[in-house]
XYZ file of C-alpha atoms in Angstrom:
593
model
C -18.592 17.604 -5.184
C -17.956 14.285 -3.443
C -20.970 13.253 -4.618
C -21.218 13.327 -7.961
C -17.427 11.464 -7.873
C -19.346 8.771 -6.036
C -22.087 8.479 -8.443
C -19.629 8.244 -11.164
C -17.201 5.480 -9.589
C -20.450 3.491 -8.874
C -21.768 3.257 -12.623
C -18.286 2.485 -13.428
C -17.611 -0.256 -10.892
C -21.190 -1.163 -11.599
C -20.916 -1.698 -15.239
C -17.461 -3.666 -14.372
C -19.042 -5.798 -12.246
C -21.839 -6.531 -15.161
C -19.253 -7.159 -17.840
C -17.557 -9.821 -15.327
C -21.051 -11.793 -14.463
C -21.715 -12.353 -18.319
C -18.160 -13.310 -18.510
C -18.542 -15.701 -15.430
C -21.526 -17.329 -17.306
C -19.957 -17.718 -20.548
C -17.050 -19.259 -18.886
C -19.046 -21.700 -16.863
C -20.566 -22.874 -20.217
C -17.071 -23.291 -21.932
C -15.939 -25.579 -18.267
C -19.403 -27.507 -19.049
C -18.014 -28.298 -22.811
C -14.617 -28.591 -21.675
C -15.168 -31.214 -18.992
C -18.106 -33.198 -21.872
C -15.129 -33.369 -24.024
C -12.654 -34.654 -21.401
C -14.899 -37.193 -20.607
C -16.093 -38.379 -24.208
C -12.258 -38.481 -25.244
C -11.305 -40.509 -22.150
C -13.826 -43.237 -23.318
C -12.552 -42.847 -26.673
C -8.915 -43.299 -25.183
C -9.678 -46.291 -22.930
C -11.969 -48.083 -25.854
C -9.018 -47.466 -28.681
C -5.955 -46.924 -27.114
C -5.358 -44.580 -29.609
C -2.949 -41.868 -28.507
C -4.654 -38.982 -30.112
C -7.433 -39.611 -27.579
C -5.401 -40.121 -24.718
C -3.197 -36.478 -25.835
C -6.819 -35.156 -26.262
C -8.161 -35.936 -23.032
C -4.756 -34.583 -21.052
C -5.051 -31.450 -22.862
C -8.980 -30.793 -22.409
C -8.390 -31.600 -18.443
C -5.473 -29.307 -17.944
C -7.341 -26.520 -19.554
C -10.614 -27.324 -17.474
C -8.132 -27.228 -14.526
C -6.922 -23.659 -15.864
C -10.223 -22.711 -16.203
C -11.263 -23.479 -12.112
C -8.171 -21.267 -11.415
C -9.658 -18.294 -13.487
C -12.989 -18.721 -12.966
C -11.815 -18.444 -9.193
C -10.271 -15.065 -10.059
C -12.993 -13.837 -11.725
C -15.761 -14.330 -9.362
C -13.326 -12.467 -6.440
C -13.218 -9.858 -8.993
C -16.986 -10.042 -9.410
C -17.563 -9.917 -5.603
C -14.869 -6.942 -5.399
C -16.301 -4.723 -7.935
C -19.681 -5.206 -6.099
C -18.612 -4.554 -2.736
C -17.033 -1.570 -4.587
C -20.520 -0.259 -6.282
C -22.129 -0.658 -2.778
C -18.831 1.369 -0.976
C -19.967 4.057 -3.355
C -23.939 3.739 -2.789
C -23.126 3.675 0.780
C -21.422 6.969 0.730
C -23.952 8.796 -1.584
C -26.446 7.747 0.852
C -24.278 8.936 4.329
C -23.766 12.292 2.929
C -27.370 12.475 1.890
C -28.354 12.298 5.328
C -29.097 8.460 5.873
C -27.644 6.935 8.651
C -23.855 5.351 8.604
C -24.083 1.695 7.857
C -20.712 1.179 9.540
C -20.380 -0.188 13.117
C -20.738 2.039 15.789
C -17.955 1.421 18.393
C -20.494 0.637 21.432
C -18.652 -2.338 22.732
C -15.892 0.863 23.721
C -18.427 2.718 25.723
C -16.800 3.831 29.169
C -18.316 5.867 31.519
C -15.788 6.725 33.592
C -13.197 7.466 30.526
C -12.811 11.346 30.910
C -14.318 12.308 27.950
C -16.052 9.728 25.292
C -18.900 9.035 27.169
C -20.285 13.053 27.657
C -19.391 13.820 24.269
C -21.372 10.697 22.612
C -18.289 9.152 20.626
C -19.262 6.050 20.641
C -22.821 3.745 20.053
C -25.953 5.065 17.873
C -25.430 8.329 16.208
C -22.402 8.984 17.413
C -18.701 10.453 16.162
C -17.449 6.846 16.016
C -19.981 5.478 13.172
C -19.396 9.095 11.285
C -15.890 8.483 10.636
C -15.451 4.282 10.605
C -14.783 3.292 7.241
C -12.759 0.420 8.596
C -13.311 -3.570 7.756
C -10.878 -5.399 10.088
C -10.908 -5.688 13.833
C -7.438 -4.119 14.019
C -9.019 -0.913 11.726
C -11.766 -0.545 14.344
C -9.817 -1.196 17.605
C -6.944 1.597 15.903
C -9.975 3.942 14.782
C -11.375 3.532 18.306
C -7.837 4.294 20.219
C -7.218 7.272 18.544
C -10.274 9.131 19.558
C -9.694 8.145 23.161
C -5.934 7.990 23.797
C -3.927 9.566 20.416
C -0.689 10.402 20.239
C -0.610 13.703 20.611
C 3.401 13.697 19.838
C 2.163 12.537 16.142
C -0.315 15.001 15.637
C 1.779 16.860 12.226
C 2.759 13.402 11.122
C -0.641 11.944 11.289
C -1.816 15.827 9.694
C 0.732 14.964 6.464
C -0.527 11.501 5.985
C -4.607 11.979 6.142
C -3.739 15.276 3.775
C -1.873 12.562 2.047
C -4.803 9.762 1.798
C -7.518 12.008 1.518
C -6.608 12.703 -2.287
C -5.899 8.617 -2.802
C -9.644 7.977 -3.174
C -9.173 4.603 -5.451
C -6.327 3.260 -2.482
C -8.817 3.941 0.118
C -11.932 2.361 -1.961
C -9.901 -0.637 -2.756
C -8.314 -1.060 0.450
C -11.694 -0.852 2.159
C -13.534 -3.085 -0.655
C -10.938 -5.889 -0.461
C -11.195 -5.753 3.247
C -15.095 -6.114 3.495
C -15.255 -9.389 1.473
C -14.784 -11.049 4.510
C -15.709 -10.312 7.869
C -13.225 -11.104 11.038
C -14.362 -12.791 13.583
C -12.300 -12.290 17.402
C -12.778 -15.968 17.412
C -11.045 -16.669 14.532
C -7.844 -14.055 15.334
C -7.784 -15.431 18.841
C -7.188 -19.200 17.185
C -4.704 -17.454 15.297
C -2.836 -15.573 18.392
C -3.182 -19.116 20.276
C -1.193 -20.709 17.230
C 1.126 -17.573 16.801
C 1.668 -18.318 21.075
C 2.011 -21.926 21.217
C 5.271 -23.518 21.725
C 6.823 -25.459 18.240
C 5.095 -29.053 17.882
C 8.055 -29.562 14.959
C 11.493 -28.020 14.730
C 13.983 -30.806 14.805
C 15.741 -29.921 11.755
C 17.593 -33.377 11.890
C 14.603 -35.349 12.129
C 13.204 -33.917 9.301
C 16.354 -34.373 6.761
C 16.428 -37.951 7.685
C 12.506 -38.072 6.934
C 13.461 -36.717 3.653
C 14.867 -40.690 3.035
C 11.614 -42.477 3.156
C 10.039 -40.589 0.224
C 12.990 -40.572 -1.552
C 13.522 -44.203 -1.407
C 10.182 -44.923 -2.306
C 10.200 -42.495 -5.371
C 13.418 -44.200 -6.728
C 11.551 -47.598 -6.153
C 9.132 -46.877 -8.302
C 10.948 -45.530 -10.784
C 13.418 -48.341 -11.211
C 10.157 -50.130 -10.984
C 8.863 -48.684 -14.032
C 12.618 -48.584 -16.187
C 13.190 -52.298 -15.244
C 9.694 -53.832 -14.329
C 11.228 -56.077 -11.590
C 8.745 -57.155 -8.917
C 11.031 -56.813 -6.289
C 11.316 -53.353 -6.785
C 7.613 -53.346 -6.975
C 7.715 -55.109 -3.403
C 10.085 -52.289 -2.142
C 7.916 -49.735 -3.384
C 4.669 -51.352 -1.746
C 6.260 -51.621 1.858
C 7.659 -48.229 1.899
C 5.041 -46.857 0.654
C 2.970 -47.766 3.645
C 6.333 -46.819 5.742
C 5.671 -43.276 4.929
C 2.185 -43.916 5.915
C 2.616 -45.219 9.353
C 5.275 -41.998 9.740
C 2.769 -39.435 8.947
C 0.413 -41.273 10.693
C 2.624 -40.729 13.917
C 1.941 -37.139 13.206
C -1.121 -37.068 12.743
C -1.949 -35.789 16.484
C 0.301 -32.235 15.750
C -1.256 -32.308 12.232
C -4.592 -32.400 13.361
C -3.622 -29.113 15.789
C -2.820 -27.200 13.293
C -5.696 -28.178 10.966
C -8.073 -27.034 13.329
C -6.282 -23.505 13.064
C -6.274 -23.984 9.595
C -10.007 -24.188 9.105
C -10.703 -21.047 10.511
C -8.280 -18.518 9.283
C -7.033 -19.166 5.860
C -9.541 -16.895 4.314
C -8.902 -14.040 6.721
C -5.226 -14.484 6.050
C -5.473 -14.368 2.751
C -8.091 -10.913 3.006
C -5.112 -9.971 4.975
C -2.271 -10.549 2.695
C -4.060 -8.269 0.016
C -5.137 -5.096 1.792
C -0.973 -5.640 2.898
C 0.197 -5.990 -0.492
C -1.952 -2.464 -1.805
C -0.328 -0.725 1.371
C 3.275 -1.824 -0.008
C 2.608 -1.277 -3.251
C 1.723 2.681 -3.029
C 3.658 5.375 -3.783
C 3.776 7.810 -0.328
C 5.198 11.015 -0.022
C 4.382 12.116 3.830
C 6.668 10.347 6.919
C 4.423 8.713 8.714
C 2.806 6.618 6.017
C 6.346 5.486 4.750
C 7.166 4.613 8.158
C 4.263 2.087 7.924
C 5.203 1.308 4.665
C 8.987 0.326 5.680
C 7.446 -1.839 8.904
C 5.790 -4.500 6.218
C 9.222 -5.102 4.888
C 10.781 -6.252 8.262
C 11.062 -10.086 7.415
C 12.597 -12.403 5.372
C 9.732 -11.172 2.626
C 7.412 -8.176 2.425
C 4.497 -8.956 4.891
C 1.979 -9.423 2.070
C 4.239 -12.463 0.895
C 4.608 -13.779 4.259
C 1.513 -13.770 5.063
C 0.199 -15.505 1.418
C 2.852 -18.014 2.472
C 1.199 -18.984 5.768
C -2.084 -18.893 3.880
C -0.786 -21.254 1.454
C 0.248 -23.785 4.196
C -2.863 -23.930 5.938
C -4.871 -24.326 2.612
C -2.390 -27.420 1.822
C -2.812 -28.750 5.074
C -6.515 -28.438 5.143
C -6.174 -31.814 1.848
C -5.760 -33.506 4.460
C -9.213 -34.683 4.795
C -9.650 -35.672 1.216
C -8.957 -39.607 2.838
C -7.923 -40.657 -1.040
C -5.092 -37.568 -1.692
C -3.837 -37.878 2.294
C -2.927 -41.222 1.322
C -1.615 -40.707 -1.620
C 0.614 -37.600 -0.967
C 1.595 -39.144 2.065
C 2.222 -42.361 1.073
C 4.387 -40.847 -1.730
C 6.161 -37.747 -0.821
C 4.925 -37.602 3.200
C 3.012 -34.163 2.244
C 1.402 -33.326 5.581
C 4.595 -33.659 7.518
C 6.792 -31.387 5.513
C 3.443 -28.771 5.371
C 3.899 -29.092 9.133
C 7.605 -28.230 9.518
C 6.988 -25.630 7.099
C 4.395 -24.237 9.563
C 6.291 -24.013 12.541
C 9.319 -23.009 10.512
C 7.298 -20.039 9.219
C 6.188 -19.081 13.140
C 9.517 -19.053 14.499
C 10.742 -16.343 11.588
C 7.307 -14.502 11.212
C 5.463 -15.407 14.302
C 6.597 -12.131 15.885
C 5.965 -10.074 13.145
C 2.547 -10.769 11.933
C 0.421 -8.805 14.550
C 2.622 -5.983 13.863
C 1.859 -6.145 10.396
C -1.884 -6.451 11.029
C -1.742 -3.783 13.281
C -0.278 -1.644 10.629
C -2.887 -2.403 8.483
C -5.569 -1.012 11.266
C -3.806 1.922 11.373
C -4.033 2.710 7.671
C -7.615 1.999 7.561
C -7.922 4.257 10.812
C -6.261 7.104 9.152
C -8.428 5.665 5.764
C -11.121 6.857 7.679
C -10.221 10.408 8.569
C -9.178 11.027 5.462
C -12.894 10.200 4.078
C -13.930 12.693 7.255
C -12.032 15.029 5.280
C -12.901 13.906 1.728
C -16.394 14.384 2.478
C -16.244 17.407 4.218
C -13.390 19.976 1.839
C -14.643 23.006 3.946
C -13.696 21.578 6.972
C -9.749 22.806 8.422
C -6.949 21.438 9.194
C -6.587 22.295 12.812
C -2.953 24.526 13.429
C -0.805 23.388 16.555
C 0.159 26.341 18.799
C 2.972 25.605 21.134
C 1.757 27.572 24.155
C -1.644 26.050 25.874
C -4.533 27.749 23.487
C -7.521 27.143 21.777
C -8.924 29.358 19.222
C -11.941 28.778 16.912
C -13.376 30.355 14.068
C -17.064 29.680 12.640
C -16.715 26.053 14.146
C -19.514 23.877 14.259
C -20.785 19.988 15.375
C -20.196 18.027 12.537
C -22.929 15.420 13.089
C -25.312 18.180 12.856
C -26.434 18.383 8.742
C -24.915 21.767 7.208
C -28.309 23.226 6.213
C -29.153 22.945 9.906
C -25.420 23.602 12.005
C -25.233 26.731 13.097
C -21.484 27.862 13.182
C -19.656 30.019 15.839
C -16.503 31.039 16.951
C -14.628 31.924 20.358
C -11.122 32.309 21.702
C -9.422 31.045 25.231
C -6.066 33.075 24.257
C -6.749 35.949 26.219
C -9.115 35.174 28.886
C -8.741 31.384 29.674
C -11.796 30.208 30.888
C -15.371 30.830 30.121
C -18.615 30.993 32.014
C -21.644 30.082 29.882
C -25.203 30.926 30.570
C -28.598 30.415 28.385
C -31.914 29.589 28.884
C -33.204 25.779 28.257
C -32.658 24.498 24.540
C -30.503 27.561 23.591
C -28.031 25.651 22.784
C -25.241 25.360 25.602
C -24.286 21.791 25.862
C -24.276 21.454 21.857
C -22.076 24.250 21.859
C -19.727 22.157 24.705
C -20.090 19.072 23.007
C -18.922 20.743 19.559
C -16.517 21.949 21.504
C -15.381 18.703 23.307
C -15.678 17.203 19.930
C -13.601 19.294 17.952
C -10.686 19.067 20.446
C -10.803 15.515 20.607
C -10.693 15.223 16.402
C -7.342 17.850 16.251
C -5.903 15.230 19.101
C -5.933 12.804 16.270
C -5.279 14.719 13.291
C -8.289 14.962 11.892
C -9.843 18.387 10.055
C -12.396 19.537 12.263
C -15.480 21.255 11.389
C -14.274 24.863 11.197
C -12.876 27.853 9.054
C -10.125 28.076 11.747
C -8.803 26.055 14.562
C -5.953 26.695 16.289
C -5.177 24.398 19.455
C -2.694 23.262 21.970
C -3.043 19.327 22.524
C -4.699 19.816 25.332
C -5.777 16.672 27.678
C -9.541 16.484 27.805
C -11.415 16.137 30.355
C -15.841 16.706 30.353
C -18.527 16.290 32.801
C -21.819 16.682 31.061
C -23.661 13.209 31.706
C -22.507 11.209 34.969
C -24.181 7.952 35.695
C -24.984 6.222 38.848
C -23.880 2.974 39.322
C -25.983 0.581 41.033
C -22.935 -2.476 40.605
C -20.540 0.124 42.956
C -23.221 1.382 45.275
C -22.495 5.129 44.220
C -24.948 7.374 43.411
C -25.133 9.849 40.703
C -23.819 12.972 43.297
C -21.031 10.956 44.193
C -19.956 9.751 40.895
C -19.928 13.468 39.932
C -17.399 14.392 42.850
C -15.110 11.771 41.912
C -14.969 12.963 38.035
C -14.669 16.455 39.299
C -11.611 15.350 42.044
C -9.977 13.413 38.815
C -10.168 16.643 36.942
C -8.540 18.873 40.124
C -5.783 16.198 40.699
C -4.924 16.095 37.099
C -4.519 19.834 36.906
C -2.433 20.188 40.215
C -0.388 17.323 39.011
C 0.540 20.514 36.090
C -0.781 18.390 33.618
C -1.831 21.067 30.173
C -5.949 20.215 31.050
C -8.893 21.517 29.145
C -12.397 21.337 30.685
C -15.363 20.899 29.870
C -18.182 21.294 32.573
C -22.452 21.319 32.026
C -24.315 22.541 35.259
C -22.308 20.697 37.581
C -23.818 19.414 41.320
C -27.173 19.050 39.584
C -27.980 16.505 42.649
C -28.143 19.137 45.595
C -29.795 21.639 46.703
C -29.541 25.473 44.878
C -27.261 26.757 47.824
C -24.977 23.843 48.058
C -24.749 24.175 44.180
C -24.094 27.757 43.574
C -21.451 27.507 46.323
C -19.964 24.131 45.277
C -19.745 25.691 41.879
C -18.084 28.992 42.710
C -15.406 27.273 44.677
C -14.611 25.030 42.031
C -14.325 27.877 39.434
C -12.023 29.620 41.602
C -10.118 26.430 42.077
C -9.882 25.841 38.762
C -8.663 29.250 38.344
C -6.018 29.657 40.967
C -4.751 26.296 39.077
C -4.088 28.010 35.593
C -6.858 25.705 34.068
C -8.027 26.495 30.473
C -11.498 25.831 29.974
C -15.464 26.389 30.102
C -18.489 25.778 32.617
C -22.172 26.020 31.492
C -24.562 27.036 34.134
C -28.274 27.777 34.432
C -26.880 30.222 38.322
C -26.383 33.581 36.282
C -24.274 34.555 39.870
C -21.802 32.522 38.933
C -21.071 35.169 35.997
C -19.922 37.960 38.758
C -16.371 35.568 39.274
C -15.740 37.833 36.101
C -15.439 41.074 38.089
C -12.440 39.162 40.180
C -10.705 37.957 37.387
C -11.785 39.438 34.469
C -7.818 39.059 33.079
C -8.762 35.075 33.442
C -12.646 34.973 32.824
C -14.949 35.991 30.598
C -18.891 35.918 30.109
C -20.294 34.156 27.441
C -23.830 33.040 26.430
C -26.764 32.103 23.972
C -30.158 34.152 24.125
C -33.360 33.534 23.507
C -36.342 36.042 22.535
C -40.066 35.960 22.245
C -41.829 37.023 19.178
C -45.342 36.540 18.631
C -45.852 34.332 21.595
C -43.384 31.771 20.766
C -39.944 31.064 22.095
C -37.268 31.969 19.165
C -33.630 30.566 19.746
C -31.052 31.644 17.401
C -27.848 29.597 18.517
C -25.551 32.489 18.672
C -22.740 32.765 20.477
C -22.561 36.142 22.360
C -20.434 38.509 25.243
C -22.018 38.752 28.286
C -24.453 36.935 30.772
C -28.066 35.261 30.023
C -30.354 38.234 30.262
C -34.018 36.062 29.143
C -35.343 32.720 30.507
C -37.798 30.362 29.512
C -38.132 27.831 31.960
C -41.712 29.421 33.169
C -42.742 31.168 29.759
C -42.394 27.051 28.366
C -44.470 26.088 31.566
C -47.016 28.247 31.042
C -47.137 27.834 27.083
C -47.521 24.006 27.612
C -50.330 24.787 30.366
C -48.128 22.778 33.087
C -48.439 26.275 35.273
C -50.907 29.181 34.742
């Protein structure tokens, strides 16, 4: 059971993080001693002179400096295991029933988008939140595009590789774990695309191999300086030592661009550079995963390189503000200048390449997160293409409903191709089209669906179960409707492959306008070849059976009364509505006598 695999990965990661906090304490004690000594030999050296002091005192420093560097390492190892233990608590939690913790996609709510707004896949509760296991921006916009506009040509290759992932729980933990130790801002990656975008500040390559004198000169001064100890030399060093400042400083304007770049993104980039460098270094078996693999070695390095590179540069450019080691560096070796050719240097090879990279990485954490979907779930299917325009489904159910409560059923448009649904209130119609809807949508991308079978052309989608007004375009809700239902008519007489989804269309006229508007459109839909189902309270509707009953059939969900109360059993049956409840609800609430 999933589960208990998450309980035991948290203990584990739990007890790792522990072990790592008492080491971080014990180590900041032995820096505490280390920098005492350092100091207490260093007044020892300068009082005696004596060169066992001064040995002493280089020694102790370069280990305390050692020390920083793994203490660094250890407390992003601390913070990694953590995020790890709370991965794990998060998931023992979801699939106890809590609600996800993950974002929930709102910001890509559409209304008019033909089918994510009826079918709730985005904003509280919905499919979005279920499945995001992402941490990037590019994870979440990827995650997000493949529930509204997949690839349907990828569909087996994108099968392969979340069959693939789905078994590579620690790559998908770590992955994820690295990747939530910072969060991305769209600030910060739109500084980034404005650097990546901006012309080159810096790429006269002659300009800088004649800078490459000054520091050299003044090196060799004080060198000879120090061999010969003549004050001329001394002189020379001096003057061009303040050359190379008055150089950088002539910089300092392009410098200063960058830094403010620089700031904001290092972090991030390196986040980025290793969640890139798990991707390259895992072992894949299915296509489409070592097609993304082979895309992060398409520069001069592997992308997780590259981008530790650029990382590196912005870091060194940031000690720049240190006004002591700018001077010094500059005055010396002219530091910032050569960090700043190395910049623009590294755009104009990898500038291209490093939002294709990125976007690689969104696209592993997308299909990271369908994988979990089917990690979670092991008696959920993998959905079977069909080549001719079908859609079969066996004990299939709404996965955001909980198992102990989702009642399953199963139907088949391979024979008859489109369906008329009636039912009473609350018996369960639009669940049933929005498990429907939903299940579709999922195969699109790849993804198991919840089902013992589910066999499916790649349909497009298209649903009208909730249409909004719109105040901002002076339409009202009727008319809104007619242009989602003319979309759906023009798409299908354009001989576009179209399943549809409709819920008691023209619910904003009156009952003879909406029986007849209905009818028509069935028959419409018909005569066009369309594959699909309408749910509708007008039981007449049901008698367009007896004129196609090769191309329609009858389906619906009951209701009885037992014992003076209203008993729905979510069952999927043959035939037309035969019990309402409308008035027996009425009259049980005292609303009518």
């Amino acid at each position: 059971m999933p589960v208990s695999t998450y309980t035991s990965l948290l203990n584990g990661y739990a007890d790792k993080a522990q072990t790592l906090r008492r080491q971080l304490g014990w180590l900041s004690l032995l820096r505490l001693l280390l920098f005492i000594g350092f100091i207490f030999c260093g007044y020892k050296a300068i009082a005696t002179g004596h060169t066992a002091f001064i040995l002493s005192a280089i020694a102790l420093l370069i280990i305390f400096l050692l020390l920083i560097r793994l203490y660094d390492k250890w407390q992003h190892d601390t913070a990694f295991y953590k995020a790890l233990v709370q991965l794990n608590r998060d998931e023992i939690d979801f699939l106890q029933g809590k609600p996800s913790v993950y974002a929930d996609g709102r910001e890509y709510t559409d209304p008019h988008h033909p089918y994510s707004y009826d079918l709730d896949l985005f904003g509280d509760g919905g499919l979005y939140s279920y499945l995001n296991r992402c941490s990037t921006g590019f994870g979440k916009e990827a995650l997000a595009q493949s529930l509204l506009s997949p690839k349907t040509g990828d569909i087996a290759a994108r099968q392969q590789a979340i069959a693939e992932l789905k078994d590579k729980l620690r790559f998908r933990q770590h992955l994820q774990a690295h990747g939530s130790l910072l969060h991305t801002k769209e600030k910060e990656m739109r500084q980034l695309r404005a650097w990546l975008q901006a012309p080159s500040s810096f790429n006269n390559a002659t300009l800088y191999k004649l800078l490459f004198l000054f520091p050299l000169a003044s090196t060799a001064a004080l060198i000879a300086y120090i061999i010969t100890e003549q004050d001329n030399l001394l002189n020379a060093f001096y003057y061009l030592f303040i050359l190379n400042l008055v150089v950088a400083f002539s910089f300092s304007r392009k410098i200063t661009a960058h830094l403010s770049v620089s700031a904001s993104v290092t972090k991030i980039l390196q986040q980025f550079s290793g969640q890139l460098k798990q991707i390259e270094a895992e072992k894949f078996q299915s296509p489409l995963l070592l097609q993304y693999q082979q895309a992060l070695q398409s520069g001069l390095l592997t992308a997780s390189r590259s981008i530790a590179r650029l990382a590196s540069l912005f870091n060194y450019l940031e000690t720049i503000v240190n006004l002591v080691v700018s001077m010094l560096l500059n005055g010396l070796f002219l530091f910032h200048v050569h960090i700043l050719y190395a910049l623009e240097k590294w755009k104009q090879q990898n500038g291209r390449l490093i939002l294709p990279w990125l976007q690689v990485l969104g696209e592993m954490e997308a299909l990271n997160s369908f994988a979990n979907l089917a990690y979670n779930n092991p008696s959920f299917c993998t959905p079977a293409l069909s080549p001719a325009p079908t859609l079969e489904a066996a004990r299939m159910g709404h996965l955001l409903i909980r198992p102990e409560k989702r009642i399953n059923n199963s139907i088949s448009f391979s024979q008859q191709r489109f369906v008329i649904l009636t039912g009473s209130n609350m018996s369960g119609k639009s669940t049933f089209l929005r498990t429907l809807g939903t299940s579709l949508v999922l195969a699109r991308t790849g993804s198991v669906v919840c089902a013992e079978r589910f066999v499916f052309y790649p349909f497009s989608v298209h649903v009208s179960m909730r249409i909004t007004d719109s105040l901002q375009d002076s339409e009202s809700f009727f008319y809104a409707e007619l242009k989602r239902l003319r979309a759906i008519i023009e798409e299908i007489e354009s001989g576009e492959q179209t399943f549809v989804i409709l819920d008691e269309i023209l619910r904003g006229t009156n009952s003879n306008d909406k029986h007849n508007g209905t009818v028509g459109l069935v028959q419409k839909l018909v005569a066009a070849k369309a594959c699909g189902i309408i749910a509708t309270h007008d039981l007449t509707v049901s008698a367009l059976k007896e004129q196609r009953p090769d191309y329609i059939s009858n389906k619906c969900f009951e209701s009885e009364i037992i014992n003076d109360e209203l008993i729905f059993d979510y069952r999927l049956k043959d035939g037309v509505c035969e019990k309402l409840s409308a008035s027996f609800l009425m009259k049980k609430m005292g609303i009518i006598s």
